[in-house]
PDB file of C-alpha atoms in Angstrom:
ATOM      1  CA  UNK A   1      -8.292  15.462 -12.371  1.00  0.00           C
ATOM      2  CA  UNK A   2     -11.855  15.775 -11.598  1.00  0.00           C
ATOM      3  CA  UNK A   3     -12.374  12.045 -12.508  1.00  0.00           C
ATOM      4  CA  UNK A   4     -10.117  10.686  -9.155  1.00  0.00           C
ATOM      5  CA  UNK A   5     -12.466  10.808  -6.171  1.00  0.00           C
ATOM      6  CA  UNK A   6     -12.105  13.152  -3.177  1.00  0.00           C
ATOM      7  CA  UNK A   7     -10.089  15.992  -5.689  1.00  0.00           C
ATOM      8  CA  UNK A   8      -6.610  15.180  -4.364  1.00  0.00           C
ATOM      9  CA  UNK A   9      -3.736  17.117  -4.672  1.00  0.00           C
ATOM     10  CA  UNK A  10      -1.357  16.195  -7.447  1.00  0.00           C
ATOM     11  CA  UNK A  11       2.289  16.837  -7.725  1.00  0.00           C
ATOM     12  CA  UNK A  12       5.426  15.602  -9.984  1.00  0.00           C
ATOM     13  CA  UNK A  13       8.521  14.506  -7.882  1.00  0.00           C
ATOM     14  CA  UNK A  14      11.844  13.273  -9.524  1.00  0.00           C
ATOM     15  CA  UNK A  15      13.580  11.035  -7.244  1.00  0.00           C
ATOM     16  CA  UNK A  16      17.059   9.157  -8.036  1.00  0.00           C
ATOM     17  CA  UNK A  17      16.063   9.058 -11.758  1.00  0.00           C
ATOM     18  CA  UNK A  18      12.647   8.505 -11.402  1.00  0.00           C
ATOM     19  CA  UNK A  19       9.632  10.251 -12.228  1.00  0.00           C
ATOM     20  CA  UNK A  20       6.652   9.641 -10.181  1.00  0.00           C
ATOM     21  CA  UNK A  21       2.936  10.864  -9.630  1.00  0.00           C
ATOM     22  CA  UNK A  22       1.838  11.184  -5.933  1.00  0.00           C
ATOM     23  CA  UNK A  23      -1.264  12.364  -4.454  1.00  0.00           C
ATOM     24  CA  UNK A  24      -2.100  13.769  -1.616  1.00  0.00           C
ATOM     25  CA  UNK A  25      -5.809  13.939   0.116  1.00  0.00           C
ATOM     26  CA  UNK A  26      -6.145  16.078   3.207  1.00  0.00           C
ATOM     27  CA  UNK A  27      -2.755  17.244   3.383  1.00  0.00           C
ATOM     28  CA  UNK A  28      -1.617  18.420   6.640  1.00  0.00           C
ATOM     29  CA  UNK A  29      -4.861  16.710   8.091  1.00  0.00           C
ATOM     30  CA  UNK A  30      -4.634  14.818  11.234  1.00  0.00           C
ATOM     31  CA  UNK A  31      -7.439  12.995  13.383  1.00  0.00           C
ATOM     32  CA  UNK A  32      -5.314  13.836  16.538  1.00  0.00           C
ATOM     33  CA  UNK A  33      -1.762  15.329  17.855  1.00  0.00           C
ATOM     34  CA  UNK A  34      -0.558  11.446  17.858  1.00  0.00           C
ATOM     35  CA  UNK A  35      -1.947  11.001  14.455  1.00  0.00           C
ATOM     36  CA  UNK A  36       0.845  10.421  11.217  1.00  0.00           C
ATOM     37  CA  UNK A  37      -0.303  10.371   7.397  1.00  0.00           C
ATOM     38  CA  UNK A  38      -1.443   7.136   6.211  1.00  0.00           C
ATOM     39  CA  UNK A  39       0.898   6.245   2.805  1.00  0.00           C
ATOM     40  CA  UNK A  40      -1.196   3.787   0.582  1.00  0.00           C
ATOM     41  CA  UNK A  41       1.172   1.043  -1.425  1.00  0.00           C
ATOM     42  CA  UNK A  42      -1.258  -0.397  -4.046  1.00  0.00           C
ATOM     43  CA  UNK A  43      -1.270  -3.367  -6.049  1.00  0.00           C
ATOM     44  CA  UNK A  44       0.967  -4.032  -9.345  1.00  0.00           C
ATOM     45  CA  UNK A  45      -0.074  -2.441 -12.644  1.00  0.00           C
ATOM     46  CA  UNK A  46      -2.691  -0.129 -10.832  1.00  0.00           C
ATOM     47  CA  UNK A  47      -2.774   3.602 -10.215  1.00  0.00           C
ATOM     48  CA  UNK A  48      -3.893   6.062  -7.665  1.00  0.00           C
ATOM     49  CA  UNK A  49      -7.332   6.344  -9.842  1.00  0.00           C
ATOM     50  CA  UNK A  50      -8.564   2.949  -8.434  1.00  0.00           C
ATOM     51  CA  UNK A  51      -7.535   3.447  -5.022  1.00  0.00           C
ATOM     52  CA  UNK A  52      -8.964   6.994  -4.804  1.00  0.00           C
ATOM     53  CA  UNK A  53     -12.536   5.833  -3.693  1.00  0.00           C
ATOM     54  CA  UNK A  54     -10.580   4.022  -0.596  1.00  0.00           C
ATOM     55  CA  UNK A  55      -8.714   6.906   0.487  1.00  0.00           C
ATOM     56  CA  UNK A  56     -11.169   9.792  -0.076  1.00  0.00           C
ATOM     57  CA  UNK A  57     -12.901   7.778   2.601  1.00  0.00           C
ATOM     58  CA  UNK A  58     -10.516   7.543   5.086  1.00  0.00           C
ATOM     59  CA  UNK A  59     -11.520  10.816   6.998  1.00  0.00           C
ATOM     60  CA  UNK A  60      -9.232  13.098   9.957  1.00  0.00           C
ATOM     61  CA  UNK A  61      -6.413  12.607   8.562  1.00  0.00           C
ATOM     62  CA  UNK A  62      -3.683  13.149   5.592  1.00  0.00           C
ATOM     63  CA  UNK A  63      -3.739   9.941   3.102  1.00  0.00           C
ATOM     64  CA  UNK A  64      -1.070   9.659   0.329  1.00  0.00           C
ATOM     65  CA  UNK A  65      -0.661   7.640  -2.059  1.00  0.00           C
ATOM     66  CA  UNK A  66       2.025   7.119  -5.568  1.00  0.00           C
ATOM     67  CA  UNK A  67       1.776   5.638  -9.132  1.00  0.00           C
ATOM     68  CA  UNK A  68       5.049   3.449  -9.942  1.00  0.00           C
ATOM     69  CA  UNK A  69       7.387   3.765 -12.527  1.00  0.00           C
ATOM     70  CA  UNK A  70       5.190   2.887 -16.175  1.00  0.00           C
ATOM     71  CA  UNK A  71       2.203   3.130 -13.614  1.00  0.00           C
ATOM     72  CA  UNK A  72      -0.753   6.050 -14.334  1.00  0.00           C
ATOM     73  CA  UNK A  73       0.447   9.035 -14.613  1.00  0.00           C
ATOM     74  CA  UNK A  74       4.423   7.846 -14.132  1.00  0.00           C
ATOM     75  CA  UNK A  75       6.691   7.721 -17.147  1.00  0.00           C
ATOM     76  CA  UNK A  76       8.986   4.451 -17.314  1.00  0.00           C
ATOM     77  CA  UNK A  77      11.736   4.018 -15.525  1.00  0.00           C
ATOM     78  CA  UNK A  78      14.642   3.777 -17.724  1.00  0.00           C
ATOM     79  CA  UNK A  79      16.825   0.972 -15.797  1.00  0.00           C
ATOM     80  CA  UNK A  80      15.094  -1.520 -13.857  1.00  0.00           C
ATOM     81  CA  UNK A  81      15.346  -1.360 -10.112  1.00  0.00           C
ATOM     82  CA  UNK A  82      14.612  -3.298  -6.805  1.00  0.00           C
ATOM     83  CA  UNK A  83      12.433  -3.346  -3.984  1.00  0.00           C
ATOM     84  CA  UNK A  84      15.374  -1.731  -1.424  1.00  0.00           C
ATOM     85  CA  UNK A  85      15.634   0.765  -4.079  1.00  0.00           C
ATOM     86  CA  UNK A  86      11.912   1.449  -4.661  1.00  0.00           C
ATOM     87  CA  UNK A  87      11.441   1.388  -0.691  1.00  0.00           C
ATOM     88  CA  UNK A  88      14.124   4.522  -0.265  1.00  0.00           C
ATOM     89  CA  UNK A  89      12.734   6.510  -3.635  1.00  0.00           C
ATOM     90  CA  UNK A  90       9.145   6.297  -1.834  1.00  0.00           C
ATOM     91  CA  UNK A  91      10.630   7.516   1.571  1.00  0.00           C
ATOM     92  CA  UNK A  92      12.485  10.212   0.216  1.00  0.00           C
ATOM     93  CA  UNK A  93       9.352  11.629  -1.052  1.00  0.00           C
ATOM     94  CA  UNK A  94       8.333  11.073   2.539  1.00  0.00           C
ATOM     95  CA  UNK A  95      10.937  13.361   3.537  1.00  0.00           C
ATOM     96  CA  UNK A  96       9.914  16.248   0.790  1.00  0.00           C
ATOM     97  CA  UNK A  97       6.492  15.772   2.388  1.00  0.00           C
ATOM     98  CA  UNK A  98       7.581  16.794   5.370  1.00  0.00           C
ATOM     99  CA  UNK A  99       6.465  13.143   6.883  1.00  0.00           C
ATOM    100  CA  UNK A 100       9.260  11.854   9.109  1.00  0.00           C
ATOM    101  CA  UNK A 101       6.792   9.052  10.934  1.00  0.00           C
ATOM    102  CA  UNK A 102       3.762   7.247   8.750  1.00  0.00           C
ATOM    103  CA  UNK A 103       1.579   4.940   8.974  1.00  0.00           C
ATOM    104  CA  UNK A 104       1.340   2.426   6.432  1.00  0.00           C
ATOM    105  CA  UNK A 105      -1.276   0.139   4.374  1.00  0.00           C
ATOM    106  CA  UNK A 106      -0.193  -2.036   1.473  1.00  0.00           C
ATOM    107  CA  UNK A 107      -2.590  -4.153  -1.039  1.00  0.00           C
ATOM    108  CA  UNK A 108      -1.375  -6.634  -2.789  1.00  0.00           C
ATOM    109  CA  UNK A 109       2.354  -5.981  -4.495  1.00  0.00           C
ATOM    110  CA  UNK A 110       2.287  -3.183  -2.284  1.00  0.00           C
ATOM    111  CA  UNK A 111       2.037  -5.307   0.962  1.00  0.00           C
ATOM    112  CA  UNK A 112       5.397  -6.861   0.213  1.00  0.00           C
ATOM    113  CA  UNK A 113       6.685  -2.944  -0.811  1.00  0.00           C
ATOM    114  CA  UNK A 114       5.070  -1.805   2.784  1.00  0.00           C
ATOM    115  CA  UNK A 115       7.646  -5.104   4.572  1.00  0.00           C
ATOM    116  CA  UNK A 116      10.181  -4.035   2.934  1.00  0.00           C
ATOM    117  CA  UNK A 117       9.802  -0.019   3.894  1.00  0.00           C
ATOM    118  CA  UNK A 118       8.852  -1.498   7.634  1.00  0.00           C
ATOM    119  CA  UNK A 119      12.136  -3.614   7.496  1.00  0.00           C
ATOM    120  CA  UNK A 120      14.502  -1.092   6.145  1.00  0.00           C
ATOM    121  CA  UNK A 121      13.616   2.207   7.835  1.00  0.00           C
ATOM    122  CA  UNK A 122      12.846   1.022  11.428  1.00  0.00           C
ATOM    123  CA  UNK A 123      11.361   3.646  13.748  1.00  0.00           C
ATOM    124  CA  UNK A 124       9.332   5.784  10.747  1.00  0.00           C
ATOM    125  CA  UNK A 125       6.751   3.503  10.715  1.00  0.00           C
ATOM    126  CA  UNK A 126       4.191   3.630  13.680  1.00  0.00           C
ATOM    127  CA  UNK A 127       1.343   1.519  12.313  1.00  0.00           C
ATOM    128  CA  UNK A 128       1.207  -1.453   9.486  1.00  0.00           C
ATOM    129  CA  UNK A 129      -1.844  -2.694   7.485  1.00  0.00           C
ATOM    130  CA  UNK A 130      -1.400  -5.278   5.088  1.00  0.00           C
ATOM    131  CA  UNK A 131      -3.815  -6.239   2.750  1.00  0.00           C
ATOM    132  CA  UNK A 132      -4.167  -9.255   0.530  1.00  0.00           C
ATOM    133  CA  UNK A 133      -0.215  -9.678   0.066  1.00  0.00           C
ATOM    134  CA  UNK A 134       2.253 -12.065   1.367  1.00  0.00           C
ATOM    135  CA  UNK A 135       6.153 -12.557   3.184  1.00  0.00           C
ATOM    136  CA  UNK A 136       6.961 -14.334  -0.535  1.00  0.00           C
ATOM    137  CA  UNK A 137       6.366 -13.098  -3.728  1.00  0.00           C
ATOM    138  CA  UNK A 138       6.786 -16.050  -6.107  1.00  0.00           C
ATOM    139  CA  UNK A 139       3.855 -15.291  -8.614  1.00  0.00           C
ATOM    140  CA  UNK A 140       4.817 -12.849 -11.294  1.00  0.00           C
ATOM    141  CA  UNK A 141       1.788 -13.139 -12.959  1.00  0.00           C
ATOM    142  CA  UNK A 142      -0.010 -11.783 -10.246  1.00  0.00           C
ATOM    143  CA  UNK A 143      -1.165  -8.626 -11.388  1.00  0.00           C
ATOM    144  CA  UNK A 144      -2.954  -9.782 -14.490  1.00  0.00           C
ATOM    145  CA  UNK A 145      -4.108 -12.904 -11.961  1.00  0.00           C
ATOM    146  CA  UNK A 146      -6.302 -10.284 -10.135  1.00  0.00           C
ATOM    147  CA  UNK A 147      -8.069  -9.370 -13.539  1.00  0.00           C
ATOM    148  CA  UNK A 148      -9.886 -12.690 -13.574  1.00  0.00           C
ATOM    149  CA  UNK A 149     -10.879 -11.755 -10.086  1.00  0.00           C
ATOM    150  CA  UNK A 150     -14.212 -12.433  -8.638  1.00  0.00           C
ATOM    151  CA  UNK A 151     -14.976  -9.366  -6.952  1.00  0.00           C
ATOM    152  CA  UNK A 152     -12.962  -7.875 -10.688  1.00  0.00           C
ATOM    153  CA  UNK A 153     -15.602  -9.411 -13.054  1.00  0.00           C
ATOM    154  CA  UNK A 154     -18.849  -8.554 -10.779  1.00  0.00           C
ATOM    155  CA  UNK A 155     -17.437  -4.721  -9.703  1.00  0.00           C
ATOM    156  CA  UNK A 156     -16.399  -3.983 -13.730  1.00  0.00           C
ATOM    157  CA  UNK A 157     -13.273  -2.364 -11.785  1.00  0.00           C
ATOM    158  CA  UNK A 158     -10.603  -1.108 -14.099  1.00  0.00           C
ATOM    159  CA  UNK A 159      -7.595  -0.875 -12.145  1.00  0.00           C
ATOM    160  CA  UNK A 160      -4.218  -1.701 -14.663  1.00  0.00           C
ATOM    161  CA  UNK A 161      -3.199   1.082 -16.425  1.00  0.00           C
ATOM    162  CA  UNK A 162       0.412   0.061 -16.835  1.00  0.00           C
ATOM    163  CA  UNK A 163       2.846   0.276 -19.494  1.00  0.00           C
ATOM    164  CA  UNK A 164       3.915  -3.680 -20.545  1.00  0.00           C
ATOM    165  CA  UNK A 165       7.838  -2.338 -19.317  1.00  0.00           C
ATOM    166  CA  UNK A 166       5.720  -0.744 -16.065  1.00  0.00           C
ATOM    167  CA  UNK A 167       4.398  -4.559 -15.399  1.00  0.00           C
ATOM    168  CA  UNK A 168       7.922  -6.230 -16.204  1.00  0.00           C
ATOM    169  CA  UNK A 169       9.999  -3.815 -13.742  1.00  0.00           C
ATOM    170  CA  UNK A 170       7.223  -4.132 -10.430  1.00  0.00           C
ATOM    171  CA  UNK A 171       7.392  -7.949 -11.698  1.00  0.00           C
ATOM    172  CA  UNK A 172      11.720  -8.336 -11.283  1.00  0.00           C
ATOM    173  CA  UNK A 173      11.449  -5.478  -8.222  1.00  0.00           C
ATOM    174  CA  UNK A 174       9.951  -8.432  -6.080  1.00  0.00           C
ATOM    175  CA  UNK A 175      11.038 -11.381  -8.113  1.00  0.00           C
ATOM    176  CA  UNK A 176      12.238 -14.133  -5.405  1.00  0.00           C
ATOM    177  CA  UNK A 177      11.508 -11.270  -2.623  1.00  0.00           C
ATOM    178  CA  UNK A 178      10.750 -12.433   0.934  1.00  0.00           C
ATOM    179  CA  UNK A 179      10.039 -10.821   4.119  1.00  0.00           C
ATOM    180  CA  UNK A 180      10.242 -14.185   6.179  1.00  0.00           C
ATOM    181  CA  UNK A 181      13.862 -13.905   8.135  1.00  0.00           C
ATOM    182  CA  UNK A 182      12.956  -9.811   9.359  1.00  0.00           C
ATOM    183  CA  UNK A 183       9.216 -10.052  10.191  1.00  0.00           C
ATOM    184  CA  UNK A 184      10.160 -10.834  13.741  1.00  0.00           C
ATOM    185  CA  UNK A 185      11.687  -7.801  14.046  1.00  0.00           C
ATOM    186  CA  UNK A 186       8.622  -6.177  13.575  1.00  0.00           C
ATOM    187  CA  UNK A 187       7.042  -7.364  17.025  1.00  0.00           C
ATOM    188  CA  UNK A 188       6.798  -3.900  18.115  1.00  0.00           C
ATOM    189  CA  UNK A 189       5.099  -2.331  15.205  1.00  0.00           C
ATOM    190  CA  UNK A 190       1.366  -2.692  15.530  1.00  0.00           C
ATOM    191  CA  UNK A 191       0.203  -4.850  12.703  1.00  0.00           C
ATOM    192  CA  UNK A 192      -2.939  -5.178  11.071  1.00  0.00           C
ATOM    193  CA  UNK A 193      -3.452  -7.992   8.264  1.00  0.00           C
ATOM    194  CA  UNK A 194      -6.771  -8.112   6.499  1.00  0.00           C
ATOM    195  CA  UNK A 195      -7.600 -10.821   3.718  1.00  0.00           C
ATOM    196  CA  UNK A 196     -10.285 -11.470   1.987  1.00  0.00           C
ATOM    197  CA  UNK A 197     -12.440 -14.545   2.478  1.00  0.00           C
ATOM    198  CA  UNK A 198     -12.868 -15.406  -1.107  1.00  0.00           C
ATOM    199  CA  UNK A 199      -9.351 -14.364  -2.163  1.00  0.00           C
ATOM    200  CA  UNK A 200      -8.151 -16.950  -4.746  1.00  0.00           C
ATOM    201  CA  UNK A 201      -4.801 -14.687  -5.973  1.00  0.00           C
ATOM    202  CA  UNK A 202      -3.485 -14.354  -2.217  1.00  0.00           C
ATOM    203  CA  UNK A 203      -5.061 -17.201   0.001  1.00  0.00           C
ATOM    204  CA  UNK A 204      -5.627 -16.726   3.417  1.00  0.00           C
ATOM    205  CA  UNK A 205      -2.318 -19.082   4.132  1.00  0.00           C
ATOM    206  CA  UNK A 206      -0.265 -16.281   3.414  1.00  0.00           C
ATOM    207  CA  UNK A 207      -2.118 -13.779   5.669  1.00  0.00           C
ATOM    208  CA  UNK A 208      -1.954 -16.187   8.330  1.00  0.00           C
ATOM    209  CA  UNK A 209       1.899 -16.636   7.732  1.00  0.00           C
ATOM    210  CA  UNK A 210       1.934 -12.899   8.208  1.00  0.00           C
ATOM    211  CA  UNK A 211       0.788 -12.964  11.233  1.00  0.00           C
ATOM    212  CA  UNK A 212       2.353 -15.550  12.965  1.00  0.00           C
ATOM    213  CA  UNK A 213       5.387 -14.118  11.742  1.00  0.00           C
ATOM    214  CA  UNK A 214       4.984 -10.675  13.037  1.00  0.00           C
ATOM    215  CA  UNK A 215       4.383 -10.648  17.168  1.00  0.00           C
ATOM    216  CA  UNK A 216       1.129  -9.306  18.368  1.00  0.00           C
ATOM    217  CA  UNK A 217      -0.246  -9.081  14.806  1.00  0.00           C
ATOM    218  CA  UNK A 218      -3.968  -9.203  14.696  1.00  0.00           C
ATOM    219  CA  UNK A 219      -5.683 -10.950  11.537  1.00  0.00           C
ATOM    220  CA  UNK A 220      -9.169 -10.466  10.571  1.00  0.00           C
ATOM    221  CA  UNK A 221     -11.012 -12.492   7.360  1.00  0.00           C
ATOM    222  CA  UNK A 222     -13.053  -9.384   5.491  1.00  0.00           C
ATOM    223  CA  UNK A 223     -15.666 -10.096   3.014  1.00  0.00           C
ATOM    224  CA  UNK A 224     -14.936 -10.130  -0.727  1.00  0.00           C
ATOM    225  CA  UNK A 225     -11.911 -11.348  -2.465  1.00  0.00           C
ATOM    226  CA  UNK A 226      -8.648 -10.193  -3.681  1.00  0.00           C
ATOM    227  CA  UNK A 227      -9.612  -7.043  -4.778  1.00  0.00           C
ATOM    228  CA  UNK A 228     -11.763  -6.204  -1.278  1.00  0.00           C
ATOM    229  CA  UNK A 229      -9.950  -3.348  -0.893  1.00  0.00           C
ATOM    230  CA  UNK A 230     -11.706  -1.577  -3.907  1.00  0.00           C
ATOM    231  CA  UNK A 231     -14.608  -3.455  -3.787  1.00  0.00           C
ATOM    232  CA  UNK A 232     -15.810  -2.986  -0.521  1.00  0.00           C
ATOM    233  CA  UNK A 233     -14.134   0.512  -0.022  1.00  0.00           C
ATOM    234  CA  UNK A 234     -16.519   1.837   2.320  1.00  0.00           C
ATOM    235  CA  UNK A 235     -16.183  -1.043   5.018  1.00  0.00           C
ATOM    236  CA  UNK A 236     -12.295  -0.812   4.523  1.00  0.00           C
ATOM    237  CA  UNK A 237     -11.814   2.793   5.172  1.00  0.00           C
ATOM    238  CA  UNK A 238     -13.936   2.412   8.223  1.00  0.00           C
ATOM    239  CA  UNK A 239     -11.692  -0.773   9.123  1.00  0.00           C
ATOM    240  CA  UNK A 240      -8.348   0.780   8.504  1.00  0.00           C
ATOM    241  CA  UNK A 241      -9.492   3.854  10.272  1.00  0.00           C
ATOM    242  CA  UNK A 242     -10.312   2.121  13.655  1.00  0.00           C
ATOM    243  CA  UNK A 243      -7.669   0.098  13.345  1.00  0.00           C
ATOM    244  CA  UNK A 244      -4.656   3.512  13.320  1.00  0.00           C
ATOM    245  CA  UNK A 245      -7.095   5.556  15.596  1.00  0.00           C
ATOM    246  CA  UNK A 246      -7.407   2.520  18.250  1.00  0.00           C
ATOM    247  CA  UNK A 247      -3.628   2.270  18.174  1.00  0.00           C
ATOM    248  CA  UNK A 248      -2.886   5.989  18.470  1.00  0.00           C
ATOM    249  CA  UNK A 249      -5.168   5.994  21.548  1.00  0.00           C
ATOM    250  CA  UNK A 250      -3.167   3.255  22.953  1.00  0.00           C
ATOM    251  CA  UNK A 251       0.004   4.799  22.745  1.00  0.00           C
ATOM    252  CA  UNK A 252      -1.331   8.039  23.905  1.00  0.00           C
ATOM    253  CA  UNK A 253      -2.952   6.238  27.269  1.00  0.00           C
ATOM    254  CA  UNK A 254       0.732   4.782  27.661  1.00  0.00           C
ATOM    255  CA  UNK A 255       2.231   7.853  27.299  1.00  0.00           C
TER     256      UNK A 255
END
């Protein structure tokens, strides 16, 4: 495991069928009493290897992160399932984890799997980042979309390592998925939703949608394109972390 950056811990859990990798960096780490894990959602077709140089950078606190079924180090799932579905599975291990409350960042496929964990377990999310995703997933080539990637070609970034049934089942999960009608509903979550300026899988009309859809959401334009996340790790990390430790501040000076 010496090859995944930061040396996270790695554990098995089996979870309504499914078997899934998770890692954990930090664990038990927080930047302050008001501080929750941060649970990483990354993009289809690509494992915790290629998001490990984001979150062994995101310092003071406990980061985790999952590989989805046919994903990495996660077998196949053996039926397919759907986003509700997926959204409970990855809270459950939540629970094991001993992580009632999170925060919560999701690139790419993951950004629609962070909505719908947002939407369906109000009150155990206390911050939101979304990263080059959308309120609609209509694409289902996506994943191999990102492959012919600017930032992809340039970086030499290998990030799918999924099985061809691992693609097909994150594919149908979010096939004719939308966020749109609950987002709303989300006006008291504090949002942050980052794309990237050159981002020709995800344009920025969708991260704009985002945030007019979600009350009090703040968008920033980053450098880089879809894959920014990876790319420009560094910048990210220190992004994401402002962004949770401004809003933990904030609720503490309410408090």
């Amino acid at each position: 495991m010496s090859r995944i950056s930061g040396r996270p811990a790695i554990s098995t859990e089996h979870v309504y069928g499914l078997t899934l990798r998770v890692a954990r960096w930090r664990a038990g780490q927080t930047a302050s009493t008001s501080a929750a894990p941060l649970l990483f959602l990354n993009g289809i077709g690509a494992d915790l290897t290629a998001a490990a140089p984001l979150l062994a950078q995101m310092h003071g606190r406990e980061v985790w992160t999952l590989d989805m079924p046919g994903v990495g180090g996660s077998p196949d799932a053996l039926l397919p399932y759907g986003a509700p579905t997926i959204a409970a599975v990855v809270m459950e291990i939540a629970d094991r984890l001993g992580h009632k409350i999170v925060d919560l960042a999701g690139f790419s496929w993951g950004g629609a799997l962070a909505q719908q964990i947002a939407i369906q377990f109000p009150g155990r999310v206390r911050r939101l980042v979304l990263m080059a995703t959308t309120p609609v997933m209509g694409a289902p080539g996506i994943g191999w979309t990102a492959l012919f990637d600017d930032d992809m070609q340039a970086s030499g970034l290998k990030i799918q390592t999924a099985t061809p049934l691992g693609i097909a089942y994150q594919t149908a999960a979010m096939a004719g998925w939308t966020s749109a009608a609950y987002l709303p509903g989300l006006k008291a979550l504090p949002t942050l939703v980052l794309i990237g300026e050159r981002d020709g899988v995800m344009p920025a009309c969708y991260g704009q949608m985002l945030a007019s859809l979600i009350d009090g959401a703040v968008l920033e334009v980053v450098p880089g394109s879809h894959l920014f996340p990876f790319t420009h790790a560094a910048a990210m990390a220190t992004r994401i972390s402002a962004f949770l430790d401004q809003a933990a501040a904030g609720q503490q000076a309410a408090a």
